[in-house]
PDB file of C-alpha atoms in Angstrom:
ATOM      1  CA  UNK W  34     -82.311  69.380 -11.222  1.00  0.00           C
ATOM      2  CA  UNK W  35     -80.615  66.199 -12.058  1.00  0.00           C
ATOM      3  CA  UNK W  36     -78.830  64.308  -9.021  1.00  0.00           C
ATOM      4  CA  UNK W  37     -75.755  62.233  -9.428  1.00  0.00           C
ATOM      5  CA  UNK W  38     -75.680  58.966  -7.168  1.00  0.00           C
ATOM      6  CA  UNK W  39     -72.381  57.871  -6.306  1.00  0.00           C
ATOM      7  CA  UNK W  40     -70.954  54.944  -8.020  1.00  0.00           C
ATOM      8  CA  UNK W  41     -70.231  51.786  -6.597  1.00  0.00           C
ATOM      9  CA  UNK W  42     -66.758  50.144  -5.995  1.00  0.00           C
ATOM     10  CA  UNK W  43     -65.847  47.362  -8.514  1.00  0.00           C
ATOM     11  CA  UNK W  44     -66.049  44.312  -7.067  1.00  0.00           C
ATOM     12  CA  UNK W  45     -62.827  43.035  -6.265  1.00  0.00           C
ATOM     13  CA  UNK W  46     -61.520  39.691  -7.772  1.00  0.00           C
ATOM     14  CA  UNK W  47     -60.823  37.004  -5.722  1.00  0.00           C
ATOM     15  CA  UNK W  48     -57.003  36.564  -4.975  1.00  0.00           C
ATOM     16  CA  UNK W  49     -55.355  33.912  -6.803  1.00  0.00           C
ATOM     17  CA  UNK W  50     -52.675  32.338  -5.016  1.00  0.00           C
ATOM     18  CA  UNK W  51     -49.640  31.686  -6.511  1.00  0.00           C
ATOM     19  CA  UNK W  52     -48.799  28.890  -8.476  1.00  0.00           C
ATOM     20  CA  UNK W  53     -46.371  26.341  -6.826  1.00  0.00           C
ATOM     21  CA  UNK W  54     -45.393  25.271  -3.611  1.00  0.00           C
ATOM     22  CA  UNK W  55     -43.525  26.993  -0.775  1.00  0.00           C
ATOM     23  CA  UNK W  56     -41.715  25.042   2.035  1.00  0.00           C
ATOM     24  CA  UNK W  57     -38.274  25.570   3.562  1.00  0.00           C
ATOM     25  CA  UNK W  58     -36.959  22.684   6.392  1.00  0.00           C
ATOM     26  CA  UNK W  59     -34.420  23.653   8.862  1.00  0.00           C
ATOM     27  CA  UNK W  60     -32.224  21.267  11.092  1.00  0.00           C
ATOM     28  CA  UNK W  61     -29.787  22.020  13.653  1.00  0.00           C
ATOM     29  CA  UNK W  62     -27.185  20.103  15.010  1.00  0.00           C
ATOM     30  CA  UNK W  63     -25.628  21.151  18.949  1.00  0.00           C
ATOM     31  CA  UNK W  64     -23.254  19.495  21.130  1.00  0.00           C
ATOM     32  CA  UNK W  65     -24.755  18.732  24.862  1.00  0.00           C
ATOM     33  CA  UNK W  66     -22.205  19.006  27.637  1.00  0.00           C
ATOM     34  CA  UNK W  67     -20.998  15.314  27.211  1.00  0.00           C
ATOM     35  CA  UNK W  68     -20.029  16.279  23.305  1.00  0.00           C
ATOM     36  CA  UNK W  69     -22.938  14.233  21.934  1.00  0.00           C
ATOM     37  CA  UNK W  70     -24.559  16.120  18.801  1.00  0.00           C
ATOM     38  CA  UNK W  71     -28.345  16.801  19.652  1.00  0.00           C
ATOM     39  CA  UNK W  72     -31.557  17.921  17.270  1.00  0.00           C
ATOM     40  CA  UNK W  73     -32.584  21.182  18.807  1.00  0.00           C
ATOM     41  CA  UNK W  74     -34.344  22.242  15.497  1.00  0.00           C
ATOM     42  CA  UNK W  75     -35.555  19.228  13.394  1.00  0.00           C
ATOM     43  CA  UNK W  76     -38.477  21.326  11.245  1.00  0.00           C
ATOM     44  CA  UNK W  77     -40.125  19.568   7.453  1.00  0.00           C
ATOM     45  CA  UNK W  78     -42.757  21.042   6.185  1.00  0.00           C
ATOM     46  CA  UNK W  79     -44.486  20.775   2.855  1.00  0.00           C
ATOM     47  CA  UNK W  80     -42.742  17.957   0.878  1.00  0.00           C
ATOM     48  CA  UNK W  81     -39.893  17.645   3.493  1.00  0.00           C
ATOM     49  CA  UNK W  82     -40.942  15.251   6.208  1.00  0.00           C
ATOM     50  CA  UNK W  83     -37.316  14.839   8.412  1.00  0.00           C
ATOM     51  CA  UNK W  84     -36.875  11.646  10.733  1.00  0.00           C
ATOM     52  CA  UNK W  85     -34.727  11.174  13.141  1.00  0.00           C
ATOM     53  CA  UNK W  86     -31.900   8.267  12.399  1.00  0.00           C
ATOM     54  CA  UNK W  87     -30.707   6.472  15.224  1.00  0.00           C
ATOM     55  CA  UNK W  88     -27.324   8.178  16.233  1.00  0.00           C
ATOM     56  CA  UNK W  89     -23.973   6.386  15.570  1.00  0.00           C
ATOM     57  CA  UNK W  90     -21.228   7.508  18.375  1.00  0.00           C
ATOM     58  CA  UNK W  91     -21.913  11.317  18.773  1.00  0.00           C
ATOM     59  CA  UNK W  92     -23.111  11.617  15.313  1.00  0.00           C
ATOM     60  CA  UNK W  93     -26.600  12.842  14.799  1.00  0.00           C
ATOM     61  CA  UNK W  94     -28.541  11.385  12.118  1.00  0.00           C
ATOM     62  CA  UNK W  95     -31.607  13.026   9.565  1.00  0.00           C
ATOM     63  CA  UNK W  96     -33.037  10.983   6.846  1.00  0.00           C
ATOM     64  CA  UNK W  97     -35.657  13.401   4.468  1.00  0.00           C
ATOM     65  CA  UNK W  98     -38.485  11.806   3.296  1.00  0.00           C
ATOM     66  CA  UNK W  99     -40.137  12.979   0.416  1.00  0.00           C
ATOM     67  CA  UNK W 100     -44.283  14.079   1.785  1.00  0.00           C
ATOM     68  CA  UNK W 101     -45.377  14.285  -1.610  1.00  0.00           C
ATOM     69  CA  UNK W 102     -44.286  14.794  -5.296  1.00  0.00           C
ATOM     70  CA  UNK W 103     -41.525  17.653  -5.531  1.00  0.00           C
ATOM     71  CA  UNK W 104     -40.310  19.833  -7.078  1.00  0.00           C
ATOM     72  CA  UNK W 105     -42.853  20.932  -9.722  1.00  0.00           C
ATOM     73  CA  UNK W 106     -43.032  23.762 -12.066  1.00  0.00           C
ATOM     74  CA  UNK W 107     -43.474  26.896  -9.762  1.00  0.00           C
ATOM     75  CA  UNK W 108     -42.406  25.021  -6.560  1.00  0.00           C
ATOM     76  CA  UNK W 109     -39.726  27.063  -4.238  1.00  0.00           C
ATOM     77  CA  UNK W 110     -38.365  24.620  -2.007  1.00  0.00           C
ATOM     78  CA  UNK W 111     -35.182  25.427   0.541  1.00  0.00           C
ATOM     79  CA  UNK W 112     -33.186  23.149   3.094  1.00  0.00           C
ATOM     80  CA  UNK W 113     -30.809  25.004   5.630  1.00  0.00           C
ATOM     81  CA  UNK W 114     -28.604  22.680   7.784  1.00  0.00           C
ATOM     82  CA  UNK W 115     -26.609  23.712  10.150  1.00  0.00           C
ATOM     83  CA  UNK W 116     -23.896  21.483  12.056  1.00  0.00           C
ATOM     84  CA  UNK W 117     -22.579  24.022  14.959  1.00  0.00           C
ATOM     85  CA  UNK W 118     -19.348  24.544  16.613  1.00  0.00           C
ATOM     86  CA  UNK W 119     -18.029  20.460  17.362  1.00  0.00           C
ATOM     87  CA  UNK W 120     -20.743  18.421  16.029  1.00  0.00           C
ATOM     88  CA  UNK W 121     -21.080  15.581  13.764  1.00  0.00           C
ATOM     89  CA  UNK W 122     -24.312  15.687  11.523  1.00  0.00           C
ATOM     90  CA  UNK W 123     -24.901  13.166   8.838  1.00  0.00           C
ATOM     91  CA  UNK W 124     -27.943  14.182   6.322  1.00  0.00           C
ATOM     92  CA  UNK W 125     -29.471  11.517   4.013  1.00  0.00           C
ATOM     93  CA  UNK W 126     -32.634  10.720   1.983  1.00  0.00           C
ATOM     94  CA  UNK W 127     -34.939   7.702   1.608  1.00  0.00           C
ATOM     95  CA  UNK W 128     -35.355   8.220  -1.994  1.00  0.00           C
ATOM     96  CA  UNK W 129     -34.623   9.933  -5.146  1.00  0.00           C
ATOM     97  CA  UNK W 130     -36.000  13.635  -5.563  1.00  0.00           C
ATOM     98  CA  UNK W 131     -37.687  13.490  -8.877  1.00  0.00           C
ATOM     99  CA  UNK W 132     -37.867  17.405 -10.759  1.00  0.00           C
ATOM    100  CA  UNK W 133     -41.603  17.447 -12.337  1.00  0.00           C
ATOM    101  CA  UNK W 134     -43.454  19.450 -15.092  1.00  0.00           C
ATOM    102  CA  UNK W 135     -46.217  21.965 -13.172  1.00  0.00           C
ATOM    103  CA  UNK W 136     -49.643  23.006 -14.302  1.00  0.00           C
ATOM    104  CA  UNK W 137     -48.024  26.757 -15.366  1.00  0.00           C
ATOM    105  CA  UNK W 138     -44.673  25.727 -16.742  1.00  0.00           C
ATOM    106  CA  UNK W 139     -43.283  27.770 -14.712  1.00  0.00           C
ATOM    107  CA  UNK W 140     -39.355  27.108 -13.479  1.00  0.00           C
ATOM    108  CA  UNK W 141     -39.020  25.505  -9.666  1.00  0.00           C
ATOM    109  CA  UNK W 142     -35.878  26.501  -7.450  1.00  0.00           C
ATOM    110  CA  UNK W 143     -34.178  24.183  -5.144  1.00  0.00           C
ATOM    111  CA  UNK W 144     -32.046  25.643  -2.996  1.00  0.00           C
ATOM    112  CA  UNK W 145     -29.513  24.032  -0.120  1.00  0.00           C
ATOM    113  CA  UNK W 146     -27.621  26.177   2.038  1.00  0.00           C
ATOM    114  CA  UNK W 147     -25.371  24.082   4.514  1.00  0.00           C
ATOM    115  CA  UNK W 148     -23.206  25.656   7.610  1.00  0.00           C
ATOM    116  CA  UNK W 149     -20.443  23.742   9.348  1.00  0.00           C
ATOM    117  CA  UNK W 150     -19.067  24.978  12.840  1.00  0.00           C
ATOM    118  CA  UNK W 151     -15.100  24.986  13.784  1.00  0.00           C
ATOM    119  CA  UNK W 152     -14.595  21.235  14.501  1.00  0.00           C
ATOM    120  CA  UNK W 153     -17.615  20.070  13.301  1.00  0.00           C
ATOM    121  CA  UNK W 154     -18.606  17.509  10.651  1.00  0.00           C
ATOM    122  CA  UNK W 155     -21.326  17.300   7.901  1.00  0.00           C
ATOM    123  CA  UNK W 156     -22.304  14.596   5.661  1.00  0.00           C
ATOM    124  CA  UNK W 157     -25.115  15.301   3.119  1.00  0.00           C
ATOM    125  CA  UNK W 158     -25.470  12.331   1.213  1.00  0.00           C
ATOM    126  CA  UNK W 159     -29.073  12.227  -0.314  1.00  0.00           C
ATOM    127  CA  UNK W 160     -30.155  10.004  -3.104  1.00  0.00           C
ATOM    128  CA  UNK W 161     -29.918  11.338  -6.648  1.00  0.00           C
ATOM    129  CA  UNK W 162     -32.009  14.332  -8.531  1.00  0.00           C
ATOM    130  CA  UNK W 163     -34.017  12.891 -11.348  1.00  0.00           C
ATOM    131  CA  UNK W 164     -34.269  15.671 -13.927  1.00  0.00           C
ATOM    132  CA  UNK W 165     -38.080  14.397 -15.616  1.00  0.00           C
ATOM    133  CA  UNK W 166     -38.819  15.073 -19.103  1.00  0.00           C
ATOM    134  CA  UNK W 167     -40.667  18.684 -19.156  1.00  0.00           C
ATOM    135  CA  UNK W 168     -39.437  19.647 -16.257  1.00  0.00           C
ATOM    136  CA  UNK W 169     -37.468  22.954 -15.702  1.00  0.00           C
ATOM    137  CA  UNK W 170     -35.700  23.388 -12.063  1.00  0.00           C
ATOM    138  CA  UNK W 171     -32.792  25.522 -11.234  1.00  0.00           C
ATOM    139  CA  UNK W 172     -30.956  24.438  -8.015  1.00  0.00           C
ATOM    140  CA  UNK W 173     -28.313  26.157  -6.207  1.00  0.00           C
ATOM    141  CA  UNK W 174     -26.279  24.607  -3.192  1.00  0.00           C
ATOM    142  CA  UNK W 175     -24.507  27.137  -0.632  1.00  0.00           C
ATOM    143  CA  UNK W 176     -21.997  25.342   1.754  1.00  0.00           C
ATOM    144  CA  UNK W 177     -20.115  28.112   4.502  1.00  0.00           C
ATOM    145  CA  UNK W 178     -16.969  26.142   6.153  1.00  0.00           C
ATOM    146  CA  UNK W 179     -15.296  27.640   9.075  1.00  0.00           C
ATOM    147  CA  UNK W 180     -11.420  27.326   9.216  1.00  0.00           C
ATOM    148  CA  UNK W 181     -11.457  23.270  11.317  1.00  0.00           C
ATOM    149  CA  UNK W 182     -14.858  22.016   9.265  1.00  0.00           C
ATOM    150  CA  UNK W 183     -15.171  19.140   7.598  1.00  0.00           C
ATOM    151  CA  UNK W 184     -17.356  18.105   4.957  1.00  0.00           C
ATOM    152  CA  UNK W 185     -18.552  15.134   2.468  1.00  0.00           C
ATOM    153  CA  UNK W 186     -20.803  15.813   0.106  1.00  0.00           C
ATOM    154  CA  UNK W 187     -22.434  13.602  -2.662  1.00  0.00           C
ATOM    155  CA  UNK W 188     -24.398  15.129  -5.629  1.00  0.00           C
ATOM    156  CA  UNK W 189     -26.223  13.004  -8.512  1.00  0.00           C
ATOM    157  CA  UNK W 190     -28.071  14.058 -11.048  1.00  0.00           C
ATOM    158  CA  UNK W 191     -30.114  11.773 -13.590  1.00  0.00           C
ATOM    159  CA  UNK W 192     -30.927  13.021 -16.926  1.00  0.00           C
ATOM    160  CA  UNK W 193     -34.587  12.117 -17.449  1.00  0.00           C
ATOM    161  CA  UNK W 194     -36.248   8.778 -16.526  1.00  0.00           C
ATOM    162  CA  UNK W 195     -35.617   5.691 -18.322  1.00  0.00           C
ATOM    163  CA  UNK W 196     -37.100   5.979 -21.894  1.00  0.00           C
ATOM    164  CA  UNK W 197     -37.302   9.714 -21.650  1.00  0.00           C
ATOM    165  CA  UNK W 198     -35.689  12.978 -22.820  1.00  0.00           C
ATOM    166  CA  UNK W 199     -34.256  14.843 -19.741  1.00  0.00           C
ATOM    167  CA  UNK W 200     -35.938  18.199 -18.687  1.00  0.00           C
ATOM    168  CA  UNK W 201     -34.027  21.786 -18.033  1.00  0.00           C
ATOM    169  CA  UNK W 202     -31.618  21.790 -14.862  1.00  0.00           C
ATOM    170  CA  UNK W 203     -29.409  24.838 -13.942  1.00  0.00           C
ATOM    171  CA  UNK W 204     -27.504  23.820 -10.793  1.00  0.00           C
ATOM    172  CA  UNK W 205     -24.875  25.839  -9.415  1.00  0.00           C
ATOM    173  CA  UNK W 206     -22.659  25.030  -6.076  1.00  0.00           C
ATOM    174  CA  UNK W 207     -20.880  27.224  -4.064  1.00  0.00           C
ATOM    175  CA  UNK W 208     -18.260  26.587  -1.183  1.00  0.00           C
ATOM    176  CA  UNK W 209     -16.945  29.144   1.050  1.00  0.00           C
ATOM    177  CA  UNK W 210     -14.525  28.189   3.776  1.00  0.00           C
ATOM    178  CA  UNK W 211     -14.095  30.946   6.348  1.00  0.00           C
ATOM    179  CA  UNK W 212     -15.930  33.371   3.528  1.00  0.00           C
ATOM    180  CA  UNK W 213     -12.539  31.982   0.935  1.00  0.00           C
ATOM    181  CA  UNK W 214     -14.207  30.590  -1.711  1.00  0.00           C
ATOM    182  CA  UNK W 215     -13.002  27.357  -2.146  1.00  0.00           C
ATOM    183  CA  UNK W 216     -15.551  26.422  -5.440  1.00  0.00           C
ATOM    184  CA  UNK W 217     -18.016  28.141  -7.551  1.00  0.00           C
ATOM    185  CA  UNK W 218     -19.128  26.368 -10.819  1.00  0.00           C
ATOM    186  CA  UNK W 219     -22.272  26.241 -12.811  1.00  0.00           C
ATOM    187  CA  UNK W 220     -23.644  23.558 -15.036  1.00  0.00           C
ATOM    188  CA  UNK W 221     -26.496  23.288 -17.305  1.00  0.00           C
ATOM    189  CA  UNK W 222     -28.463  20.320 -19.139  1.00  0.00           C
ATOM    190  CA  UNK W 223     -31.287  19.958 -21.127  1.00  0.00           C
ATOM    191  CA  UNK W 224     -33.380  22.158 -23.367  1.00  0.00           C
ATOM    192  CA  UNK W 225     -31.929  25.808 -23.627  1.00  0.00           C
ATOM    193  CA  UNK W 226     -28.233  24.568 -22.640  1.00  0.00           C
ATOM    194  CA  UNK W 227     -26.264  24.512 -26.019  1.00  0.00           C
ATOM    195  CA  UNK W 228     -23.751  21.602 -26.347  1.00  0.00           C
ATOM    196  CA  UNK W 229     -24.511  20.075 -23.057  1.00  0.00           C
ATOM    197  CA  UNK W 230     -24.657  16.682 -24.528  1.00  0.00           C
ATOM    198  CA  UNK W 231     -21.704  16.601 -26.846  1.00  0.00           C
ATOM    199  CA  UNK W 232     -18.207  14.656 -26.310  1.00  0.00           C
ATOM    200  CA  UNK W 233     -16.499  18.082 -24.824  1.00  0.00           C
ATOM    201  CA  UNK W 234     -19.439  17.784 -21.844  1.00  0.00           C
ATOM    202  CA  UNK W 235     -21.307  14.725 -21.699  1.00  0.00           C
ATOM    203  CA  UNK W 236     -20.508  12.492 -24.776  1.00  0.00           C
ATOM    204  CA  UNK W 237     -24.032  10.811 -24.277  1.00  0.00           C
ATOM    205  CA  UNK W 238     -24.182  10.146 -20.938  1.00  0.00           C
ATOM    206  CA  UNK W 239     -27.437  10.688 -18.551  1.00  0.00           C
ATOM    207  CA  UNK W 240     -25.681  10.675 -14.737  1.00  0.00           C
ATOM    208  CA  UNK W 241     -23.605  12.931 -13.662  1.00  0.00           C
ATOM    209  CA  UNK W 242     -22.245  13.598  -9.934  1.00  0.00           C
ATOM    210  CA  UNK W 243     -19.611  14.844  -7.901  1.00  0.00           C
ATOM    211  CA  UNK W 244     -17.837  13.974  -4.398  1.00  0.00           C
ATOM    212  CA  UNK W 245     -16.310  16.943  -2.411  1.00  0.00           C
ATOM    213  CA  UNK W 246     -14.331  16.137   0.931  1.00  0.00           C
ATOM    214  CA  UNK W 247     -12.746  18.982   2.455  1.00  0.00           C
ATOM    215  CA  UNK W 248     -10.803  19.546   6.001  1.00  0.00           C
ATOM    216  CA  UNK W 249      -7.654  20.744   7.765  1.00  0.00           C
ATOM    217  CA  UNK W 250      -5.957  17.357   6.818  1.00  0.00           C
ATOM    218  CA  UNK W 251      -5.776  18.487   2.965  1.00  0.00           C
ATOM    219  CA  UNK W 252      -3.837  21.465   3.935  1.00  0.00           C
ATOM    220  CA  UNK W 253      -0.396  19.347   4.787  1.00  0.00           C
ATOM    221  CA  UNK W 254      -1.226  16.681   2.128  1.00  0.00           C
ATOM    222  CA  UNK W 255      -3.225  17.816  -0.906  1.00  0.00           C
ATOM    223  CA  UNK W 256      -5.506  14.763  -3.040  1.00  0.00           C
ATOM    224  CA  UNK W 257      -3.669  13.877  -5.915  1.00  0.00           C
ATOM    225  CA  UNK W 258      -4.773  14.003  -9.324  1.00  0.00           C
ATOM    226  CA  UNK W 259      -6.074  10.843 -10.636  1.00  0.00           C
ATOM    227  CA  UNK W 260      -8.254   9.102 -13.319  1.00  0.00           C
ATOM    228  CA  UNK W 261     -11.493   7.424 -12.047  1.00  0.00           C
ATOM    229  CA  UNK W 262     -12.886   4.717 -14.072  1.00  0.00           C
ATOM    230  CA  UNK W 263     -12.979   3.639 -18.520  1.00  0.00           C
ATOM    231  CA  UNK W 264     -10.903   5.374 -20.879  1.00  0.00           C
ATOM    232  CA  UNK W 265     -12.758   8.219 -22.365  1.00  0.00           C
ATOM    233  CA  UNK W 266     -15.452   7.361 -25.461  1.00  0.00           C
ATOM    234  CA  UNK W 267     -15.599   3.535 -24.424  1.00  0.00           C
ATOM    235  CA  UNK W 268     -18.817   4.201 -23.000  1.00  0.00           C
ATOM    236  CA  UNK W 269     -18.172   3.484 -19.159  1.00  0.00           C
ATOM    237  CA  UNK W 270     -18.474   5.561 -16.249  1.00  0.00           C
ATOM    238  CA  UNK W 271     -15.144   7.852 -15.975  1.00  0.00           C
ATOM    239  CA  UNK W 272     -13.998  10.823 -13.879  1.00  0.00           C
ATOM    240  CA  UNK W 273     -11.757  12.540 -12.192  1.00  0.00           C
ATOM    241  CA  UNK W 274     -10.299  12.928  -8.627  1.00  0.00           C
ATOM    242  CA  UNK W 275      -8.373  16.682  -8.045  1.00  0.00           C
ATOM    243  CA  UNK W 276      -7.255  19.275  -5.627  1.00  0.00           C
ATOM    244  CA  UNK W 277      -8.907  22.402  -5.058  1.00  0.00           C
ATOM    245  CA  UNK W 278      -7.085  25.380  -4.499  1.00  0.00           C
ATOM    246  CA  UNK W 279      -7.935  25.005  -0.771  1.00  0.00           C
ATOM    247  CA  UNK W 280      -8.506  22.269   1.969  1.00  0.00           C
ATOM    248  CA  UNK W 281     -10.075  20.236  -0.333  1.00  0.00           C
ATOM    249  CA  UNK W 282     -10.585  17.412  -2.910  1.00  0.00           C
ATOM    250  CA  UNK W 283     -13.419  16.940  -5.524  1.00  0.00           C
ATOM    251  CA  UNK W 284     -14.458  14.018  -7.903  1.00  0.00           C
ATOM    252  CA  UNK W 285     -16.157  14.449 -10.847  1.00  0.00           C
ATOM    253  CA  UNK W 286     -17.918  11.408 -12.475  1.00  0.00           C
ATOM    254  CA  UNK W 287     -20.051  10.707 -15.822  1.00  0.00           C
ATOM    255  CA  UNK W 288     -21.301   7.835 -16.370  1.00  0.00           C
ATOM    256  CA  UNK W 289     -24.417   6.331 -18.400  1.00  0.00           C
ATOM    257  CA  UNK W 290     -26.560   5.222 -15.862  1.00  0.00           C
ATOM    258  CA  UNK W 291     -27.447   6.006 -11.796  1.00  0.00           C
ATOM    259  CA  UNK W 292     -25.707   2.556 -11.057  1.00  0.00           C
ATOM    260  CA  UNK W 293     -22.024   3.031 -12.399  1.00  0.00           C
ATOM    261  CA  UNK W 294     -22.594   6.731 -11.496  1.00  0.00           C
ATOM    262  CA  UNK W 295     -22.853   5.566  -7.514  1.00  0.00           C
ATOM    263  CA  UNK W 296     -19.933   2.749  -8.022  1.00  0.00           C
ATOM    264  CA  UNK W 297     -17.225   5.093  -9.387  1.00  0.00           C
ATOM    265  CA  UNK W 298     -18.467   8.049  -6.713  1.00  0.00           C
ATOM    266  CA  UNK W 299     -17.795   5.318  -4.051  1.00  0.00           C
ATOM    267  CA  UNK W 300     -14.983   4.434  -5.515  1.00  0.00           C
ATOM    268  CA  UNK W 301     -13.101   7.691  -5.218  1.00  0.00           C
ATOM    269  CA  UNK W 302     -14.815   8.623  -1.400  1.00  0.00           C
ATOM    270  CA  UNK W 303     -12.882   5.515  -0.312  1.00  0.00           C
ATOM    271  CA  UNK W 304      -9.531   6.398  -1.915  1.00  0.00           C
TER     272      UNK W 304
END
């Protein structure tokens, strides 16, 4: 009589955790009873280390502080700020967010989703993306207006380091104003993006960024249309300042270099 013994389990292998980073940072801005805008949620985590600013009037102030190198290949990083119902929030960074090659070369996300209360204010004004040779990072940015918000918002992007090619970036922005949708475009640089850098999109240039201001006030008196900066193929910064079909105006700057990039931006936010 033969007997069968039962077999043993496999052991089971060790689980791997996944490549990359995830971190998400929330802040929320809320008007006390005397109208001044308060912190009641003021969460990092991760690579996003938020400091309080000292306020200016009622505005309440964040600076983000980069914790540690981000984003890298596999990273999936988030920021949700939200300025409620008759608040004044103002969002910047100490430094410039630099997009790195991972271990895997896998793609990192970015994403920014940004809320803005009736009668309330938001500034997000961080320092520039640095797109890293090697580097592949798709971003998206998510604004939601109600009817009376306002908004500025500043966007750079660098095209690689100096001396370097530029990595991948995908970065798509999206503005909604009471669920209207007041912008949706989509850009695309770097390896896999076919005639990113010839004269009809960049002509050469390595910094691109945009300005958006919108509020009730553009609904009486629309931005006009206007040339920022050099005459096109001279090699300067140049843009353009224009309506949207909406309360809203947007400038659109390239330029070969972070420097002029920030100049001609500045230029158009002050009119």
């Amino acid at each position: 009589m033969t007997r069968t013994l039962p077999r043993r389990a496999a052991p089971q292998a060790p689980a791997v955790p996944a490549a990359g980073l995830r971190a998400t940072a929330r802040i929320v801005a809320r008007a006390d009873h005397g109208g001044t805008s308060r912190l009641p949620v003021l969460e990092g985590g991760g690579p996003f280390a938020l400091r309080r600013v000292q306020s200016h009037a009622d505005q309440a102030r964040v600076c983000l502080v980069g914790a540690m190198s981000a984003p890298l290949g596999g990273d999936r990083l988030r920021i949700e700020a939200t300025a409620e119902a008759g608040t004044s929030l103002r969002i910047t960074a100490a430094a410039a967010t630099v997009a790195l090659p991972g271990r895997t070369g896998e793609l990192a996300t970015y994403d920014v989703h940004l809320t803005v209360g009736d009668g309330a204010r938001l500034e997000w004004l961080p320092e520039p993306l640095i797109s890293a040779e090697g580097s592949d990072l798709r971003m998206t940015t998510t604004i939601d207006l109600a009817p009376t918000a306002r908004l500025v918002f500043r966007e750079e992007q660098i095209l690689g380091r100096s001396g370097e090619h530029t990595g991948a970036l995908r970065s798509r922005l999206t503005v909604r104003q009471a669920g209207r949708v007041l912008l949706d475009q989509e850009t695309a640089y770097g390896p896999g993006a076919p005639g990113w850098d010839t004269s009809a999109v960049l002509g050469g240039h390595r910094a691109v960024g945009q300005f958006l201001v919108a509020g009730p006030e553009f609904t009486d008196q629309p931005a006009e249309v206007r040339l920022l900066g050099g005459a096109a193929g001279d090699g300067a910064a140049q843009g353009v300042l224009a309506p949207l079909a909406g309360p809203a105006a947007l400038a659109t700057v390239i330029a070969p270099d972070g420097l002029s990039l920030r100049r001609l931006l500045e230029q158009a936010a002050a009119g």
